[in-house]
Amino acid sequence: MSHQDEPSVADECKDENTSCACNDTAYNDSHNHVNDDSCCEHDHEHEHEHDHEHEIDDEEQFEELFGTSGTKKLTFHLGGMDCANCALSLQKALDNVDGVKKATVSFGPRITNLFFDGEKETFERVEKTIRSLGFELEGERVILNLESLTSKSLGKKLEQELGGVRGILYAAVSFDKSTLNLIYNPSEINLPKIKSEIQKLGVTIAGEKKTAKISKQKIKLLQTAAAGALFALGWATRWLFNTYGVSSLFFPSVIFLLSAVVIGGYSTVLKAFYSLRSKVLDVNTLVAVAFTGAIIIREYWEASAVVFLFLFGSLLESYSMEKTRNAIRELIDLKPKVARVRRYDTEVEVFADEVKKGELVIVKAGEKIPVDGMVIKGSTAVNQSSVTGESLPVEKTVGDEVFSGTINTDGYIEIETTKTGEDTTLSKIIKMVEKAQTEKAPLQTFAEKFDVLYVPVVLLIALANFLITQNLLVTLTLLVVACPCALVISTPVAIVSGIGNAARKGVLIKGGRSLETLGKLDAIAFDKTGTITLGKIKVFEVDSFYDDVPIKDILYWAGIGEKMAEHQIGKAIVEYVRSENITIPDPDKLSVVSGIGISAEYKGRKVIMGKRKLLENNGLIVSRNVENYLEKAESKGYTVIPIAVDDRIIGAISVADLLKPEAPEALSKLKKVGIKQILMLTGDNERTAETIAKCMEVDNFKANLLPEDKVSYVKQLHEEGRVVGMVGDGINDAPALAAADIGIAMGVAGTDVAIETADIALMSDDVSKVPYAIGLSKKTNAIIRQNIVFALVMVFALLIATLFGVLELASGILGHEASALLVILNGMRLLRYK
């Protein structure tokens, strides 16, 4: 007796090569909630892939590592940073500021993490140091006029309260003037929000004055233009003097050339001074010494040429680097500022980060969704490419999840808020991308170590050359080429570009180390359900093994057994039973047997559903006829769940999952990007797994696995010398993801745990993003190597050319800047990778 809703999906697989019935959960993953720490035990020889250097994220972690209490952390972006060595100079300078416990400066994303004592005087010293080195703290500055500031203690309290608000970098109250000086990060907080925080303390704001400022970029542009104009005038008058002997032009040419040096070189000299004070020898110091020495020996044209070419090259580098940093800026710009909320039966507009969990948010067509939440009214199509990377809008209706920063394209919806402000998925993506761009890749460490050795060696060569030849011009040229900026910048520009490109497509890469290792994978193990299958379980067949047991009885007892289920199979069975208009009572007793099934009781009768092992453990005999039935159903790609009531097996329900349409092509692409072995690890039975494996053309598969068994097979691949990636759901497969060299979590949008723990997090369920990510990594590694080789060749070429007298001072600085610029442009090619 049989009830069958669908044709054999194994046949569909043969016909269309796009659909395969399968179900990884079976009674392994579905009934097995991984809470046992033993599942996480794995080979520590591979754990180094996940054991990065200490990355200090917050004050508590800092205190744990350094044993310092009363520490405050500030994170801010810097303007004017276009040199990797400059980042090192600033970091050392900040570490020497009184009150600063620790500072980290990352050149790629221009991010500074500052741990300090929280005193405003310390921050003032920090900002002064930043300005003195030619950088600027990016943030809005405003002076607020205050009323009802009744005491200095109230002013102090106001400073303390605002100092603890995320996004406010600096707050200083002048009691005598009744003013509040503020610096804040507009990407994290806006001025109306700050004002509301102030008013909560009973302080009234009488007015405001925004501090006008010119960006360092504009200053550098004006400085370069002025130095260039003066250099051109000096060159022209010098040419006229040399060609036509116009003696009256000699003095003006010297004035023009020296003016170009003064206007263009003062900032370089200032940076050099503070770098030396921080005991850092950077390119500014070397260039400053070079053009100063040129002036001393009256090589005015050479001096001004060095200054102008250095400025011009730095300006081009700065503009180019800004393009590589656009990805994170675009993500920040997606954050909605306001939300329309229903409060007390009235629609009101509030700041998006002021919406509370559980509040009802109204979003009309064309508006950005300001919170993460669940649609409770209406339907629409949502463009969620900013979060998941999906190119087409996704239909959303009641019960569907939506994300902050996505766009409601054409309908009216009401959303119940689940996450807001810094807790939204978009905010977590922004934080993760920012953090990822600061992490160094192993190849970057090599470049920096080479830089440390190379600079002093070249300086010794320069000194020896001067002592032997007494040729100061050659010595000064050696100083110019002694700083291998192209080499130092070669890796971070590629890492920032690669991670930024991936973020735009909904692929979150945890940092340079993960990006580099991803490209080295030669074996990938896939979980099945929800990874290469849709993860939507359906009931395909219901069969009775006895003529006196109708199909409705099978469904009735199956519904009782699975009514309280949290797993996919159970939910699918209960949904199917209800669709047949069968009322399901609650079981009197229920026992979940981890990994193999369930046992329930109702009105003195016992129902058992699950694997053969569970049936046998309860004294039930699987007859030859039942075994033949199970084998036949499993050969179709079904997961079959026998159902026993009391002392006999009365029937079975066959469920399955369909293969993702893009999965076969995605796995085929993996071979093209260099993956030598593709393995499928599943908790499903052998025959079902084999059917799916044939559909997918994987190299090998392992069935009937518990989560800890998957870890064992990942270890086995390691022992075979493979660099292993594991693709799974990030939760049930967490132990295997941790055991792999690279763990790739699928469909993690809205899943905080997976976003935080995986090396690579795919925001959507699109398995085609796996070969894209690996291809991007391989391209990134190739470009990094190209950059390093090119930079090393240029470094030694410039050095040798200088020693043999081929290069002069101006051509030396031109070669230095050109090599850095070419490295940046090569890294920027990753922004166009598809």
mmCIF file with all atom_site columns, N, CA, C and O in Angstrom, residues 557-602:
data_model
loop_
_atom_site.group_PDB
_atom_site.id
_atom_site.type_symbol
_atom_site.label_atom_id
_atom_site.label_alt_id
_atom_site.label_comp_id
_atom_site.label_asym_id
_atom_site.label_entity_id
_atom_site.label_seq_id
_atom_site.pdbx_PDB_ins_code
_atom_site.Cartn_x
_atom_site.Cartn_y
_atom_site.Cartn_z
_atom_site.occupancy
_atom_site.B_iso_or_equiv
_atom_site.pdbx_formal_charge
_atom_site.auth_seq_id
_atom_site.auth_comp_id
_atom_site.auth_asym_id
_atom_site.auth_atom_id
_atom_site.pdbx_PDB_model_num
ATOM 1   N N  . TRP A 1 557 ? 0.592  8.386  13.408 1.00 0.00 ? 557 TRP A N  1
ATOM 2   C CA . TRP A 1 557 ? 1.643  8.037  14.361 1.00 0.00 ? 557 TRP A CA 1
ATOM 3   C C  . TRP A 1 557 ? 2.955  8.789  14.061 1.00 0.00 ? 557 TRP A C  1
ATOM 4   O O  . TRP A 1 557 ? 3.680  9.183  14.986 1.00 0.00 ? 557 TRP A O  1
ATOM 5   N N  . ALA A 1 558 ? 3.217  9.011  12.793 1.00 0.00 ? 558 ALA A N  1
ATOM 6   C CA . ALA A 1 558 ? 4.405  9.798  12.438 1.00 0.00 ? 558 ALA A CA 1
ATOM 7   C C  . ALA A 1 558 ? 4.283  11.232 12.947 1.00 0.00 ? 558 ALA A C  1
ATOM 8   O O  . ALA A 1 558 ? 5.248  11.831 13.446 1.00 0.00 ? 558 ALA A O  1
ATOM 9   N N  . GLY A 1 559 ? 3.071  11.793 12.840 1.00 0.00 ? 559 GLY A N  1
ATOM 10  C CA . GLY A 1 559 ? 2.834  13.154 13.327 1.00 0.00 ? 559 GLY A CA 1
ATOM 11  C C  . GLY A 1 559 ? 3.045  13.269 14.826 1.00 0.00 ? 559 GLY A C  1
ATOM 12  O O  . GLY A 1 559 ? 3.627  14.242 15.321 1.00 0.00 ? 559 GLY A O  1
ATOM 13  N N  . ILE A 1 560 ? 2.572  12.243 15.580 1.00 0.00 ? 560 ILE A N  1
ATOM 14  C CA . ILE A 1 560 ? 2.771  12.257 17.041 1.00 0.00 ? 560 ILE A CA 1
ATOM 15  C C  . ILE A 1 560 ? 4.266  12.218 17.376 1.00 0.00 ? 560 ILE A C  1
ATOM 16  O O  . ILE A 1 560 ? 4.756  12.963 18.229 1.00 0.00 ? 560 ILE A O  1
ATOM 17  N N  . GLY A 1 561 ? 4.989  11.339 16.679 1.00 0.00 ? 561 GLY A N  1
ATOM 18  C CA . GLY A 1 561 ? 6.410  11.200 16.964 1.00 0.00 ? 561 GLY A CA 1
ATOM 19  C C  . GLY A 1 561 ? 7.214  12.457 16.660 1.00 0.00 ? 561 GLY A C  1
ATOM 20  O O  . GLY A 1 561 ? 8.173  12.779 17.364 1.00 0.00 ? 561 GLY A O  1
ATOM 21  N N  . GLU A 1 562 ? 6.805  13.185 15.620 1.00 0.00 ? 562 GLU A N  1
ATOM 22  C CA . GLU A 1 562 ? 7.599  14.336 15.186 1.00 0.00 ? 562 GLU A CA 1
ATOM 23  C C  . GLU A 1 562 ? 7.007  15.684 15.560 1.00 0.00 ? 562 GLU A C  1
ATOM 24  O O  . GLU A 1 562 ? 7.558  16.721 15.195 1.00 0.00 ? 562 GLU A O  1
ATOM 25  N N  . LYS A 1 563 ? 5.913  15.705 16.308 1.00 0.00 ? 563 LYS A N  1
ATOM 26  C CA . LYS A 1 563 ? 5.216  16.971 16.543 1.00 0.00 ? 563 LYS A CA 1
ATOM 27  C C  . LYS A 1 563 ? 6.100  18.014 17.225 1.00 0.00 ? 563 LYS A C  1
ATOM 28  O O  . LYS A 1 563 ? 6.014  19.206 16.950 1.00 0.00 ? 563 LYS A O  1
ATOM 29  N N  . MET A 1 564 ? 6.941  17.576 18.152 1.00 0.00 ? 564 MET A N  1
ATOM 30  C CA . MET A 1 564 ? 7.777  18.522 18.890 1.00 0.00 ? 564 MET A CA 1
ATOM 31  C C  . MET A 1 564 ? 9.148  18.735 18.227 1.00 0.00 ? 564 MET A C  1
ATOM 32  O O  . MET A 1 564 ? 10.035 19.359 18.808 1.00 0.00 ? 564 MET A O  1
ATOM 33  N N  . ALA A 1 565 ? 9.300  18.207 17.024 1.00 0.00 ? 565 ALA A N  1
ATOM 34  C CA . ALA A 1 565 ? 10.621 18.228 16.387 1.00 0.00 ? 565 ALA A CA 1
ATOM 35  C C  . ALA A 1 565 ? 11.047 19.645 16.025 1.00 0.00 ? 565 ALA A C  1
ATOM 36  O O  . ALA A 1 565 ? 10.230 20.491 15.649 1.00 0.00 ? 565 ALA A O  1
ATOM 37  N N  . GLU A 1 566 ? 12.353 19.886 16.136 1.00 0.00 ? 566 GLU A N  1
ATOM 38  C CA . GLU A 1 566 ? 12.943 21.155 15.724 1.00 0.00 ? 566 GLU A CA 1
ATOM 39  C C  . GLU A 1 566 ? 13.743 21.002 14.427 1.00 0.00 ? 566 GLU A C  1
ATOM 40  O O  . GLU A 1 566 ? 14.180 21.977 13.844 1.00 0.00 ? 566 GLU A O  1
ATOM 41  N N  . HIS A 1 567 ? 13.941 19.764 14.008 1.00 0.00 ? 567 HIS A N  1
ATOM 42  C CA . HIS A 1 567 ? 14.769 19.505 12.841 1.00 0.00 ? 567 HIS A CA 1
ATOM 43  C C  . HIS A 1 567 ? 13.937 19.523 11.563 1.00 0.00 ? 567 HIS A C  1
ATOM 44  O O  . HIS A 1 567 ? 12.695 19.512 11.592 1.00 0.00 ? 567 HIS A O  1
ATOM 45  N N  . GLN A 1 568 ? 14.636 19.548 10.418 1.00 0.00 ? 568 GLN A N  1
ATOM 46  C CA . GLN A 1 568 ? 13.970 19.734 9.128  1.00 0.00 ? 568 GLN A CA 1
ATOM 47  C C  . GLN A 1 568 ? 13.064 18.566 8.750  1.00 0.00 ? 568 GLN A C  1
ATOM 48  O O  . GLN A 1 568 ? 11.961 18.774 8.255  1.00 0.00 ? 568 GLN A O  1
ATOM 49  N N  . ILE A 1 569 ? 13.514 17.328 8.966  1.00 0.00 ? 569 ILE A N  1
ATOM 50  C CA . ILE A 1 569 ? 12.702 16.171 8.581  1.00 0.00 ? 569 ILE A CA 1
ATOM 51  C C  . ILE A 1 569 ? 11.396 16.165 9.372  1.00 0.00 ? 569 ILE A C  1
ATOM 52  O O  . ILE A 1 569 ? 10.310 15.978 8.813  1.00 0.00 ? 569 ILE A O  1
ATOM 53  N N  . GLY A 1 570 ? 11.522 16.362 10.688 1.00 0.00 ? 570 GLY A N  1
ATOM 54  C CA . GLY A 1 570 ? 10.330 16.348 11.535 1.00 0.00 ? 570 GLY A CA 1
ATOM 55  C C  . GLY A 1 570 ? 9.331  17.408 11.132 1.00 0.00 ? 570 GLY A C  1
ATOM 56  O O  . GLY A 1 570 ? 8.120  17.155 11.062 1.00 0.00 ? 570 GLY A O  1
ATOM 57  N N  . LYS A 1 571 ? 9.806  18.597 10.869 1.00 0.00 ? 571 LYS A N  1
ATOM 58  C CA . LYS A 1 571 ? 8.913  19.684 10.469 1.00 0.00 ? 571 LYS A CA 1
ATOM 59  C C  . LYS A 1 571 ? 8.230  19.366 9.141  1.00 0.00 ? 571 LYS A C  1
ATOM 60  O O  . LYS A 1 571 ? 7.042  19.661 8.954  1.00 0.00 ? 571 LYS A O  1
ATOM 61  N N  . ALA A 1 572 ? 9.002  18.791 8.208  1.00 0.00 ? 572 ALA A N  1
ATOM 62  C CA . ALA A 1 572 ? 8.424  18.449 6.910  1.00 0.00 ? 572 ALA A CA 1
ATOM 63  C C  . ALA A 1 572 ? 7.336  17.391 7.062  1.00 0.00 ? 572 ALA A C  1
ATOM 64  O O  . ALA A 1 572 ? 6.276  17.463 6.414  1.00 0.00 ? 572 ALA A O  1
ATOM 65  N N  . ILE A 1 573 ? 7.566  16.389 7.933  1.00 0.00 ? 573 ILE A N  1
ATOM 66  C CA . ILE A 1 573 ? 6.571  15.330 8.151  1.00 0.00 ? 573 ILE A CA 1
ATOM 67  C C  . ILE A 1 573 ? 5.320  15.894 8.799  1.00 0.00 ? 573 ILE A C  1
ATOM 68  O O  . ILE A 1 573 ? 4.178  15.615 8.381  1.00 0.00 ? 573 ILE A O  1
ATOM 69  N N  . VAL A 1 574 ? 5.481  16.727 9.826  1.00 0.00 ? 574 VAL A N  1
ATOM 70  C CA . VAL A 1 574 ? 4.325  17.320 10.517 1.00 0.00 ? 574 VAL A CA 1
ATOM 71  C C  . VAL A 1 574 ? 3.527  18.195 9.562  1.00 0.00 ? 574 VAL A C  1
ATOM 72  O O  . VAL A 1 574 ? 2.284  18.148 9.541  1.00 0.00 ? 574 VAL A O  1
ATOM 73  N N  . GLU A 1 575 ? 4.220  18.974 8.738  1.00 0.00 ? 575 GLU A N  1
ATOM 74  C CA . GLU A 1 575 ? 3.530  19.823 7.765  1.00 0.00 ? 575 GLU A CA 1
ATOM 75  C C  . GLU A 1 575 ? 2.727  18.973 6.780  1.00 0.00 ? 575 GLU A C  1
ATOM 76  O O  . GLU A 1 575 ? 1.580  19.302 6.436  1.00 0.00 ? 575 GLU A O  1
ATOM 77  N N  . TYR A 1 576 ? 3.327  17.864 6.349  1.00 0.00 ? 576 TYR A N  1
ATOM 78  C CA . TYR A 1 576 ? 2.632  16.988 5.401  1.00 0.00 ? 576 TYR A CA 1
ATOM 79  C C  . TYR A 1 576 ? 1.409  16.340 6.043  1.00 0.00 ? 576 TYR A C  1
ATOM 80  O O  . TYR A 1 576 ? 0.339  16.249 5.429  1.00 0.00 ? 576 TYR A O  1
ATOM 81  N N  . VAL A 1 577 ? 1.573  15.884 7.279  1.00 0.00 ? 577 VAL A N  1
ATOM 82  C CA . VAL A 1 577 ? 0.438  15.248 7.987  1.00 0.00 ? 577 VAL A CA 1
ATOM 83  C C  . VAL A 1 577 ? -0.708 16.231 8.108  1.00 0.00 ? 577 VAL A C  1
ATOM 84  O O  . VAL A 1 577 ? -1.887 15.888 7.872  1.00 0.00 ? 577 VAL A O  1
ATOM 85  N N  . ARG A 1 578 ? -0.429 17.432 8.493  1.00 0.00 ? 578 ARG A N  1
ATOM 86  C CA . ARG A 1 578 ? -1.481 18.452 8.635  1.00 0.00 ? 578 ARG A CA 1
ATOM 87  C C  . ARG A 1 578 ? -2.133 18.785 7.299  1.00 0.00 ? 578 ARG A C  1
ATOM 88  O O  . ARG A 1 578 ? -3.325 19.086 7.248  1.00 0.00 ? 578 ARG A O  1
ATOM 89  N N  . SER A 1 579 ? -1.333 18.731 6.209  1.00 0.00 ? 579 SER A N  1
ATOM 90  C CA . SER A 1 579 ? -1.913 19.006 4.890  1.00 0.00 ? 579 SER A CA 1
ATOM 91  C C  . SER A 1 579 ? -2.930 17.942 4.490  1.00 0.00 ? 579 SER A C  1
ATOM 92  O O  . SER A 1 579 ? -3.781 18.171 3.618  1.00 0.00 ? 579 SER A O  1
ATOM 93  N N  . GLU A 1 580 ? -2.844 16.751 5.142  1.00 0.00 ? 580 GLU A N  1
ATOM 94  C CA . GLU A 1 580 ? -3.806 15.678 4.899  1.00 0.00 ? 580 GLU A CA 1
ATOM 95  C C  . GLU A 1 580 ? -4.998 15.760 5.853  1.00 0.00 ? 580 GLU A C  1
ATOM 96  O O  . GLU A 1 580 ? -5.794 14.815 5.958  1.00 0.00 ? 580 GLU A O  1
ATOM 97  N N  . ASN A 1 581 ? -5.099 16.917 6.560  1.00 0.00 ? 581 ASN A N  1
ATOM 98  C CA . ASN A 1 581 ? -6.230 17.165 7.487  1.00 0.00 ? 581 ASN A CA 1
ATOM 99  C C  . ASN A 1 581 ? -6.292 16.149 8.624  1.00 0.00 ? 581 ASN A C  1
ATOM 100 O O  . ASN A 1 581 ? -7.371 15.707 9.037  1.00 0.00 ? 581 ASN A O  1
ATOM 101 N N  . ILE A 1 582 ? -5.141 15.775 9.116  1.00 0.00 ? 582 ILE A N  1
ATOM 102 C CA . ILE A 1 582 ? -5.065 14.849 10.251 1.00 0.00 ? 582 ILE A CA 1
ATOM 103 C C  . ILE A 1 582 ? -4.685 15.634 11.498 1.00 0.00 ? 582 ILE A C  1
ATOM 104 O O  . ILE A 1 582 ? -3.683 16.349 11.501 1.00 0.00 ? 582 ILE A O  1
ATOM 105 N N  . THR A 1 583 ? -5.493 15.521 12.545 1.00 0.00 ? 583 THR A N  1
ATOM 106 C CA . THR A 1 583 ? -5.197 16.197 13.807 1.00 0.00 ? 583 THR A CA 1
ATOM 107 C C  . THR A 1 583 ? -4.119 15.428 14.561 1.00 0.00 ? 583 THR A C  1
ATOM 108 O O  . THR A 1 583 ? -4.201 14.209 14.717 1.00 0.00 ? 583 THR A O  1
ATOM 109 N N  . ILE A 1 584 ? -3.118 16.163 15.049 1.00 0.00 ? 584 ILE A N  1
ATOM 110 C CA . ILE A 1 584 ? -1.982 15.518 15.723 1.00 0.00 ? 584 ILE A CA 1
ATOM 111 C C  . ILE A 1 584 ? -2.024 15.857 17.217 1.00 0.00 ? 584 ILE A C  1
ATOM 112 O O  . ILE A 1 584 ? -1.859 17.012 17.598 1.00 0.00 ? 584 ILE A O  1
ATOM 113 N N  . PRO A 1 585 ? -2.257 14.842 18.065 1.00 0.00 ? 585 PRO A N  1
ATOM 114 C CA . PRO A 1 585 ? -2.205 15.108 19.510 1.00 0.00 ? 585 PRO A CA 1
ATOM 115 C C  . PRO A 1 585 ? -0.766 15.205 20.007 1.00 0.00 ? 585 PRO A C  1
ATOM 116 O O  . PRO A 1 585 ? 0.174  14.748 19.330 1.00 0.00 ? 585 PRO A O  1
ATOM 117 N N  . ASP A 1 586 ? -0.570 15.815 21.178 1.00 0.00 ? 586 ASP A N  1
ATOM 118 C CA . ASP A 1 586 ? 0.766  15.876 21.779 1.00 0.00 ? 586 ASP A CA 1
ATOM 119 C C  . ASP A 1 586 ? 1.132  14.516 22.360 1.00 0.00 ? 586 ASP A C  1
ATOM 120 O O  . ASP A 1 586 ? 0.296  13.853 22.978 1.00 0.00 ? 586 ASP A O  1
ATOM 121 N N  . PRO A 1 587 ? 2.394  14.101 22.191 1.00 0.00 ? 587 PRO A N  1
ATOM 122 C CA . PRO A 1 587 ? 2.813  12.832 22.805 1.00 0.00 ? 587 PRO A CA 1
ATOM 123 C C  . PRO A 1 587 ? 2.874  12.969 24.329 1.00 0.00 ? 587 PRO A C  1
ATOM 124 O O  . PRO A 1 587 ? 3.119  14.057 24.857 1.00 0.00 ? 587 PRO A O  1
ATOM 125 N N  . ASP A 1 588 ? 2.633  11.859 25.015 1.00 0.00 ? 588 ASP A N  1
ATOM 126 C CA . ASP A 1 588 ? 2.752  11.885 26.478 1.00 0.00 ? 588 ASP A CA 1
ATOM 127 C C  . ASP A 1 588 ? 4.216  11.897 26.901 1.00 0.00 ? 588 ASP A C  1
ATOM 128 O O  . ASP A 1 588 ? 4.582  12.521 27.897 1.00 0.00 ? 588 ASP A O  1
ATOM 129 N N  . LYS A 1 589 ? 5.049  11.180 26.145 1.00 0.00 ? 589 LYS A N  1
ATOM 130 C CA . LYS A 1 589 ? 6.488  11.147 26.407 1.00 0.00 ? 589 LYS A CA 1
ATOM 131 C C  . LYS A 1 589 ? 7.216  11.233 25.073 1.00 0.00 ? 589 LYS A C  1
ATOM 132 O O  . LYS A 1 589 ? 6.722  10.739 24.054 1.00 0.00 ? 589 LYS A O  1
ATOM 133 N N  . LEU A 1 590 ? 8.397  11.844 25.119 1.00 0.00 ? 590 LEU A N  1
ATOM 134 C CA . LEU A 1 590 ? 9.194  11.960 23.895 1.00 0.00 ? 590 LEU A CA 1
ATOM 135 C C  . LEU A 1 590 ? 10.675 11.851 24.256 1.00 0.00 ? 590 LEU A C  1
ATOM 136 O O  . LEU A 1 590 ? 11.143 12.479 25.199 1.00 0.00 ? 590 LEU A O  1
ATOM 137 N N  . SER A 1 591 ? 11.390 11.044 23.514 1.00 0.00 ? 591 SER A N  1
ATOM 138 C CA . SER A 1 591 ? 12.826 10.888 23.733 1.00 0.00 ? 591 SER A CA 1
ATOM 139 C C  . SER A 1 591 ? 13.537 10.962 22.390 1.00 0.00 ? 591 SER A C  1
ATOM 140 O O  . SER A 1 591 ? 13.210 10.216 21.466 1.00 0.00 ? 591 SER A O  1
ATOM 141 N N  . VAL A 1 592 ? 14.502 11.910 22.290 1.00 0.00 ? 592 VAL A N  1
ATOM 142 C CA . VAL A 1 592 ? 15.316 12.037 21.083 1.00 0.00 ? 592 VAL A CA 1
ATOM 143 C C  . VAL A 1 592 ? 16.602 11.261 21.290 1.00 0.00 ? 592 VAL A C  1
ATOM 144 O O  . VAL A 1 592 ? 17.342 11.516 22.241 1.00 0.00 ? 592 VAL A O  1
ATOM 145 N N  . VAL A 1 593 ? 16.862 10.305 20.421 1.00 0.00 ? 593 VAL A N  1
ATOM 146 C CA . VAL A 1 593 ? 18.084 9.516  20.493 1.00 0.00 ? 593 VAL A CA 1
ATOM 147 C C  . VAL A 1 593 ? 19.069 10.123 19.500 1.00 0.00 ? 593 VAL A C  1
ATOM 148 O O  . VAL A 1 593 ? 18.888 9.995  18.296 1.00 0.00 ? 593 VAL A O  1
ATOM 149 N N  . SER A 1 594 ? 20.056 10.805 20.034 1.00 0.00 ? 594 SER A N  1
ATOM 150 C CA . SER A 1 594 ? 20.941 11.639 19.213 1.00 0.00 ? 594 SER A CA 1
ATOM 151 C C  . SER A 1 594 ? 21.508 10.876 18.020 1.00 0.00 ? 594 SER A C  1
ATOM 152 O O  . SER A 1 594 ? 22.143 9.845  18.166 1.00 0.00 ? 594 SER A O  1
ATOM 153 N N  . GLY A 1 595 ? 21.237 11.411 16.839 1.00 0.00 ? 595 GLY A N  1
ATOM 154 C CA . GLY A 1 595 ? 21.840 10.872 15.621 1.00 0.00 ? 595 GLY A CA 1
ATOM 155 C C  . GLY A 1 595 ? 21.109 9.733  14.971 1.00 0.00 ? 595 GLY A C  1
ATOM 156 O O  . GLY A 1 595 ? 21.432 9.370  13.840 1.00 0.00 ? 595 GLY A O  1
ATOM 157 N N  . ILE A 1 596 ? 20.112 9.105  15.654 1.00 0.00 ? 596 ILE A N  1
ATOM 158 C CA . ILE A 1 596 ? 19.484 7.935  15.017 1.00 0.00 ? 596 ILE A CA 1
ATOM 159 C C  . ILE A 1 596 ? 17.954 7.954  15.022 1.00 0.00 ? 596 ILE A C  1
ATOM 160 O O  . ILE A 1 596 ? 17.350 7.185  14.292 1.00 0.00 ? 596 ILE A O  1
ATOM 161 N N  . GLY A 1 597 ? 17.294 8.810  15.799 1.00 0.00 ? 597 GLY A N  1
ATOM 162 C CA . GLY A 1 597 ? 15.844 8.848  15.707 1.00 0.00 ? 597 GLY A CA 1
ATOM 163 C C  . GLY A 1 597 ? 15.147 9.309  16.973 1.00 0.00 ? 597 GLY A C  1
ATOM 164 O O  . GLY A 1 597 ? 15.748 9.928  17.849 1.00 0.00 ? 597 GLY A O  1
ATOM 165 N N  . ILE A 1 598 ? 13.821 8.971  17.065 1.00 0.00 ? 598 ILE A N  1
ATOM 166 C CA . ILE A 1 598 ? 13.015 9.389  18.211 1.00 0.00 ? 598 ILE A CA 1
ATOM 167 C C  . ILE A 1 598 ? 12.171 8.215  18.716 1.00 0.00 ? 598 ILE A C  1
ATOM 168 O O  . ILE A 1 598 ? 11.841 7.275  17.986 1.00 0.00 ? 598 ILE A O  1
ATOM 169 N N  . SER A 1 599 ? 11.800 8.329  19.981 1.00 0.00 ? 599 SER A N  1
ATOM 170 C CA . SER A 1 599 ? 10.886 7.367  20.591 1.00 0.00 ? 599 SER A CA 1
ATOM 171 C C  . SER A 1 599 ? 9.840  8.168  21.349 1.00 0.00 ? 599 SER A C  1
ATOM 172 O O  . SER A 1 599 ? 10.182 9.081  22.102 1.00 0.00 ? 599 SER A O  1
ATOM 173 N N  . ALA A 1 600 ? 8.552  7.854  21.128 1.00 0.00 ? 600 ALA A N  1
ATOM 174 C CA . ALA A 1 600 ? 7.484  8.609  21.778 1.00 0.00 ? 600 ALA A CA 1
ATOM 175 C C  . ALA A 1 600 ? 6.402  7.658  22.288 1.00 0.00 ? 600 ALA A C  1
ATOM 176 O O  . ALA A 1 600 ? 6.285  6.513  21.819 1.00 0.00 ? 600 ALA A O  1
ATOM 177 N N  . GLU A 1 601 ? 5.612  8.142  23.243 1.00 0.00 ? 601 GLU A N  1
ATOM 178 C CA . GLU A 1 601 ? 4.486  7.361  23.774 1.00 0.00 ? 601 GLU A CA 1
ATOM 179 C C  . GLU A 1 601 ? 3.235  8.222  23.771 1.00 0.00 ? 601 GLU A C  1
ATOM 180 O O  . GLU A 1 601 ? 3.282  9.418  24.044 1.00 0.00 ? 601 GLU A O  1
ATOM 181 N N  . TYR A 1 602 ? 2.090  7.539  23.439 1.00 0.00 ? 602 TYR A N  1
ATOM 182 C CA . TYR A 1 602 ? 0.792  8.222  23.478 1.00 0.00 ? 602 TYR A CA 1
ATOM 183 C C  . TYR A 1 602 ? -0.288 7.205  23.842 1.00 0.00 ? 602 TYR A C  1
ATOM 184 O O  . TYR A 1 602 ? -0.445 6.185  23.159 1.00 0.00 ? 602 TYR A O  1
#
